[in-house]
Coordinates of C-alpha atoms in Angstrom, one line a residue:
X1 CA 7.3 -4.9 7.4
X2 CA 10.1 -6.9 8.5
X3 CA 8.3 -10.3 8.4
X4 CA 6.5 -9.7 4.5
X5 CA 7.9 -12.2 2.2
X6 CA 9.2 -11.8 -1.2
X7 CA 5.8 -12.5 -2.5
X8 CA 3.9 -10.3 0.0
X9 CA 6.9 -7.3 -1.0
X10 CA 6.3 -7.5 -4.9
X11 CA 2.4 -7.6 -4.4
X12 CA 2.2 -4.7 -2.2
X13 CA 4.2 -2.7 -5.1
X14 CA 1.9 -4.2 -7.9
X15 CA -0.7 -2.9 -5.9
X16 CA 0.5 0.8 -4.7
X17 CA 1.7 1.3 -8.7
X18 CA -1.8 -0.4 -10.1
X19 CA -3.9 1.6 -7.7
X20 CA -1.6 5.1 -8.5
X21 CA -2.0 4.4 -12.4
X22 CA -6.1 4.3 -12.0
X23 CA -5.9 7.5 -9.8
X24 CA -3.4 9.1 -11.9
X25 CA -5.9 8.8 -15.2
X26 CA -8.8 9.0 -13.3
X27 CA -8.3 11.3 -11.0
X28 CA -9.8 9.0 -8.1
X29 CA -9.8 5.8 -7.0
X30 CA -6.1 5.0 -5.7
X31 CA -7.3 4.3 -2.4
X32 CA -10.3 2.2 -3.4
X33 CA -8.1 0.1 -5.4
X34 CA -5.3 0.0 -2.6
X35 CA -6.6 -0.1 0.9
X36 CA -8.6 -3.5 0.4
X37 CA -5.9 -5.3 -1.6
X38 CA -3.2 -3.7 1.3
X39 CA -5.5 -4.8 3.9
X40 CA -5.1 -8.2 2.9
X41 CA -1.6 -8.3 4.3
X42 CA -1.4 -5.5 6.5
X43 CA -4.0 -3.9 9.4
X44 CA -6.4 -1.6 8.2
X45 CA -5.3 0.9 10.9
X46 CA -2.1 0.6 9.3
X47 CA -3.2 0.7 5.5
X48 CA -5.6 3.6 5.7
X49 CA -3.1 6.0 7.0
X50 CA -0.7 5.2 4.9
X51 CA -2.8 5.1 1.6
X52 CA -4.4 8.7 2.5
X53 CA -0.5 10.1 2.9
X54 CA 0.0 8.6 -1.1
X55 CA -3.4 10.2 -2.1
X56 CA -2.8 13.6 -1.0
X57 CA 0.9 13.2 -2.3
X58 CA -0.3 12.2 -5.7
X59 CA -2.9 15.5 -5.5
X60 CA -0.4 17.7 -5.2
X61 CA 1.0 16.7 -8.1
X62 CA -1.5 16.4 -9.9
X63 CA -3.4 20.1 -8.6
X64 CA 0.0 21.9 -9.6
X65 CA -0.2 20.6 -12.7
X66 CA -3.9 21.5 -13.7
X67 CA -4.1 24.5 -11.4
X68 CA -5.7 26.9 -14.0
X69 CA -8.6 24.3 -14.3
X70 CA -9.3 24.1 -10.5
X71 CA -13.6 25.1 -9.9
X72 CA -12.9 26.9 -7.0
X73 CA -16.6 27.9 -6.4
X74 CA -17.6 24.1 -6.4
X75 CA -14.7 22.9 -4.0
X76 CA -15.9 26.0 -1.6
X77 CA -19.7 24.0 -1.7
X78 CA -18.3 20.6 -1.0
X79 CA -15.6 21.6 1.6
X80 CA -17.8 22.2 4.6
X81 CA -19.9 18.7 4.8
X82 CA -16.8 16.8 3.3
X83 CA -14.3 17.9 6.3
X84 CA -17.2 17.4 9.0
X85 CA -17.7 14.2 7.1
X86 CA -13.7 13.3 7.6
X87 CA -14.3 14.3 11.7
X88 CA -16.6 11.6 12.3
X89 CA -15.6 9.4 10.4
X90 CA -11.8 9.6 12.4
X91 CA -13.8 9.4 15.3
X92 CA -15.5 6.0 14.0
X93 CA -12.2 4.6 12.9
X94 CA -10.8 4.9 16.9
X95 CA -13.7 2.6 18.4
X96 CA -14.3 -0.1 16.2
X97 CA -12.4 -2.9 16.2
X98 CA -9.8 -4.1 13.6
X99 CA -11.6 -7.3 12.5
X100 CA -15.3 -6.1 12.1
X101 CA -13.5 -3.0 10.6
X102 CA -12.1 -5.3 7.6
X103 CA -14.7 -7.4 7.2
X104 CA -17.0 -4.1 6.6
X105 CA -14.5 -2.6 4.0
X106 CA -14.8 -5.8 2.5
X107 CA -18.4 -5.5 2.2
X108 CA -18.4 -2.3 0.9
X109 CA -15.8 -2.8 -1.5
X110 CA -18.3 -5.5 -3.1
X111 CA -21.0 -2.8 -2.9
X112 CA -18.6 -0.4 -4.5
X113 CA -16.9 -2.3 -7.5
X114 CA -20.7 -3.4 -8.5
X115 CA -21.1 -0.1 -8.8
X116 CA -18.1 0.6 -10.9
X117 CA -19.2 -1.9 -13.1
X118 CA -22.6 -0.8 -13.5
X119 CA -23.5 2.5 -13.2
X120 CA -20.2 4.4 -13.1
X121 CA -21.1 5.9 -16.9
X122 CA -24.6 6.4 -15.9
X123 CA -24.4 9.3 -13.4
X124 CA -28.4 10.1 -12.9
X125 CA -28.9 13.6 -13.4
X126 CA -29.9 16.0 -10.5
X127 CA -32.5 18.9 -10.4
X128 CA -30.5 22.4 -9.9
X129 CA -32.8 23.2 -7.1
X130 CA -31.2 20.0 -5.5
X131 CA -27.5 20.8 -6.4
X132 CA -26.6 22.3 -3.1
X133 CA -28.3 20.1 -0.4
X134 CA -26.5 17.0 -2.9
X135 CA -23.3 19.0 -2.3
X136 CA -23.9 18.5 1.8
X137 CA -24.9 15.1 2.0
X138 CA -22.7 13.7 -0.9
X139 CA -19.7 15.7 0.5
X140 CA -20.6 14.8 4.5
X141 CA -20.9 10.8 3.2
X142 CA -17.7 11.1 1.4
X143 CA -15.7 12.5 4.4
X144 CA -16.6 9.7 6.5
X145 CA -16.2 6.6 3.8
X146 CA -13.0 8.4 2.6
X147 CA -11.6 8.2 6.6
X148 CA -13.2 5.2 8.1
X149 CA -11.6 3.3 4.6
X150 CA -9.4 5.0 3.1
X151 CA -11.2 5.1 -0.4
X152 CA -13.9 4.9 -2.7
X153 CA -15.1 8.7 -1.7
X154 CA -14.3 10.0 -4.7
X155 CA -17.6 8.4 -6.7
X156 CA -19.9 10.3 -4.0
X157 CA -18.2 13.7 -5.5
X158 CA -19.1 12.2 -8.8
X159 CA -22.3 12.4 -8.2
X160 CA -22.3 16.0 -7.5
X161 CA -19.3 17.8 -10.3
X162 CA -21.1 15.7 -13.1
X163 CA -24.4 16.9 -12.4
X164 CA -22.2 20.8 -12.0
X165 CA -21.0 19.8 -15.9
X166 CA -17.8 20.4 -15.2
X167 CA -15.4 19.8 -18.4
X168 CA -13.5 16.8 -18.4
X169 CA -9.6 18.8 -17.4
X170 CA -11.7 20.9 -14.7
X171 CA -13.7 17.8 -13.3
X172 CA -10.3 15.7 -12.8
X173 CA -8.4 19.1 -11.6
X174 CA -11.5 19.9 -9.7
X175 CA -11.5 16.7 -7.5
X176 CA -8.0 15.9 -6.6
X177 CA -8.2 19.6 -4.9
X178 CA -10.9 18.0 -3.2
X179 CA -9.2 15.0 -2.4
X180 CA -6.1 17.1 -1.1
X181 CA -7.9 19.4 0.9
X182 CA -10.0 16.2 2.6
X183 CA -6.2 14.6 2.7
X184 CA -4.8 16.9 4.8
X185 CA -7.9 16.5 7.8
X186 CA -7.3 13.4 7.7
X187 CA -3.4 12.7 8.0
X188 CA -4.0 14.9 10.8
X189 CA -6.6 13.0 12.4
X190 CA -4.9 9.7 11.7
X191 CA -1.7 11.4 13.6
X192 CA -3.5 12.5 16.3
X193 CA -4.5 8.8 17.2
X194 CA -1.2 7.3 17.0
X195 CA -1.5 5.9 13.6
X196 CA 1.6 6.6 11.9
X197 CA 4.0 4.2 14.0
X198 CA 6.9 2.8 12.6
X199 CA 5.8 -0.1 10.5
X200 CA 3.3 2.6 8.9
X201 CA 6.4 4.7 8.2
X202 CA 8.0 1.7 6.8
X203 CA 5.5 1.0 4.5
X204 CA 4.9 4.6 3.5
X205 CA 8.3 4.9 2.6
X206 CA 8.3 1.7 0.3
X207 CA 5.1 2.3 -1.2
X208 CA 6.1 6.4 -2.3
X209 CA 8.1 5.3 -5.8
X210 CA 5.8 2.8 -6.7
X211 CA 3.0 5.6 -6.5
X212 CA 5.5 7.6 -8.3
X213 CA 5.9 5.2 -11.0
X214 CA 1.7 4.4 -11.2
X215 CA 1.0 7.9 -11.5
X216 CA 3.0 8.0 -14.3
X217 CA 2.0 5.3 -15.9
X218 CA -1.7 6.6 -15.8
X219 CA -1.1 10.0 -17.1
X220 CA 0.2 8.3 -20.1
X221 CA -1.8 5.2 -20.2
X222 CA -4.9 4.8 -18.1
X223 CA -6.9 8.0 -20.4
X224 CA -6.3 6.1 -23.8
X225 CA -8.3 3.2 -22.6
X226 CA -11.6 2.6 -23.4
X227 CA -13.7 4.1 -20.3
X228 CA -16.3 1.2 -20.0
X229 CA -13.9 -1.2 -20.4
X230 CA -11.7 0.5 -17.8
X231 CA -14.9 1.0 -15.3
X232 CA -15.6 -2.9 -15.9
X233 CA -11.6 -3.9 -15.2
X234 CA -11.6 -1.9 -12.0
X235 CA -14.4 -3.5 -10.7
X236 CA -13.0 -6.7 -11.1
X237 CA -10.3 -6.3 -8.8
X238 CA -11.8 -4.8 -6.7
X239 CA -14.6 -7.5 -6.5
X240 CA -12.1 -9.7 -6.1
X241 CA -10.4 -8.2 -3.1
X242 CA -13.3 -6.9 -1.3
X243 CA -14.4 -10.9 -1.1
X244 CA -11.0 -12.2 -0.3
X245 CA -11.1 -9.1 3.0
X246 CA -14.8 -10.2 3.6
X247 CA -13.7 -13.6 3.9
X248 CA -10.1 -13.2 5.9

């Protein structure tokens, strides 16, 4: 932290309060946005714990706020396979080695924002016989892409409350209880292994009112835009910064 640049400082806070105004009209998608575009100037051993404090932060706010709407009955499905998910996937994060690390995420942003730019608005629909077994292995798939990179977990939940028609207060409630609960496991994990040093407290300190301010800005903003248009704009970024990490 003490060796960023001016440039470095004011792009880290474009990004925490770009990332924070997606999740905060969303209801995902802060750390999809954050951890690659962080990761370009800081570890990602240092940008995954930090960005999973800001999410869980952010769902508390968010959970309060909406907690009438909360599915309880579908978070109680997804819990299970999502925190043993979130085990192995901490356990993933402590062997493999910083480079190949980034240089995945990279990858799998690319995967991800093609996605987003695709088929985000074209859900497919699943069989009720198949809703529960979804539930397991969307939720176990989640835990481990939410902890080994900080993000993009919350389209694998997708999958599952659309299919459980979930109205559109109670899906967005619904899934940053998710995201809190799955939070929690993992800032402890993260602990656990050392992770939140000083220069992670640093940056977590710096980054908190500029998630603040984002989350703001998208429970104002982000839901009056067009969602196609918004899908499409995500994915550009974050095609842009999962190439710029796959090629550091």
């Amino acid at each position: 932290m003490d060796e960023l640049s001016l440039w470095q400082m004011l792009f880290c806070a474009g990004v925490v309060t770009l990332a924070f105004a997606v999740r905060g009209g969303a209801g995902f998608g802060g750390g999809a946005v954050a951890v690659p575009l962080l990761a370009l100037v800081f570890p990602v051993q240092v940008t995954v714990p930090v960005v999973t404090v800001l999410n869980m932060l952010s769902s508390v706010g968010q959970g309060v706020a909406g907690w009438r709407d909360i599915v309880w009955r579908e978070i109680w499905r997804i819990l299970p396979g999502s925190l043993l998910g979130v085990f192995f996937g901490i356990y993933l994060l402590s062997v493999i080695d910083p480079q190949p690390l980034a240089r995945a995420l990279g990858v799998f942003v690319v995967l991800y924002a093609l996605y987003v730019m695709v088929l985000a608005s074209r859900t497919p629909a699943i069989p009720p016989r198949w809703m529960l077994p979804v539930a397991g292995v969307t939720s176990f798939s989640a835990g481990i892409v939410g902890s080994l990179f900080g993000g993009a977990a919350g389209p694998l939940y997708v999958i599952y409350l659309n299919a459980a028609r979930l109205g559109k207060d109670a899906f967005r409630v619904t899934i940053t209880m998710v995201m809190l609960f799955q939070g929690l496991t993992r800032v402890a994990g993260y602990a656990t292994l050392g992770l939140y040093d000083r220069n992670a407290m640093l940056l977590l300190a710096a980054a908190l009112p500029m998630m603040i301010l984002g989350s703001w800005l998208g429970a104002r903003l982000v839901r009056r835009f067009d969602p196609l248009l918004f899908h499409r704009a995500v994915g550009v970024v974050l095609l842009i910064s999962g190439t710029a990490l796959a090629l550091k």
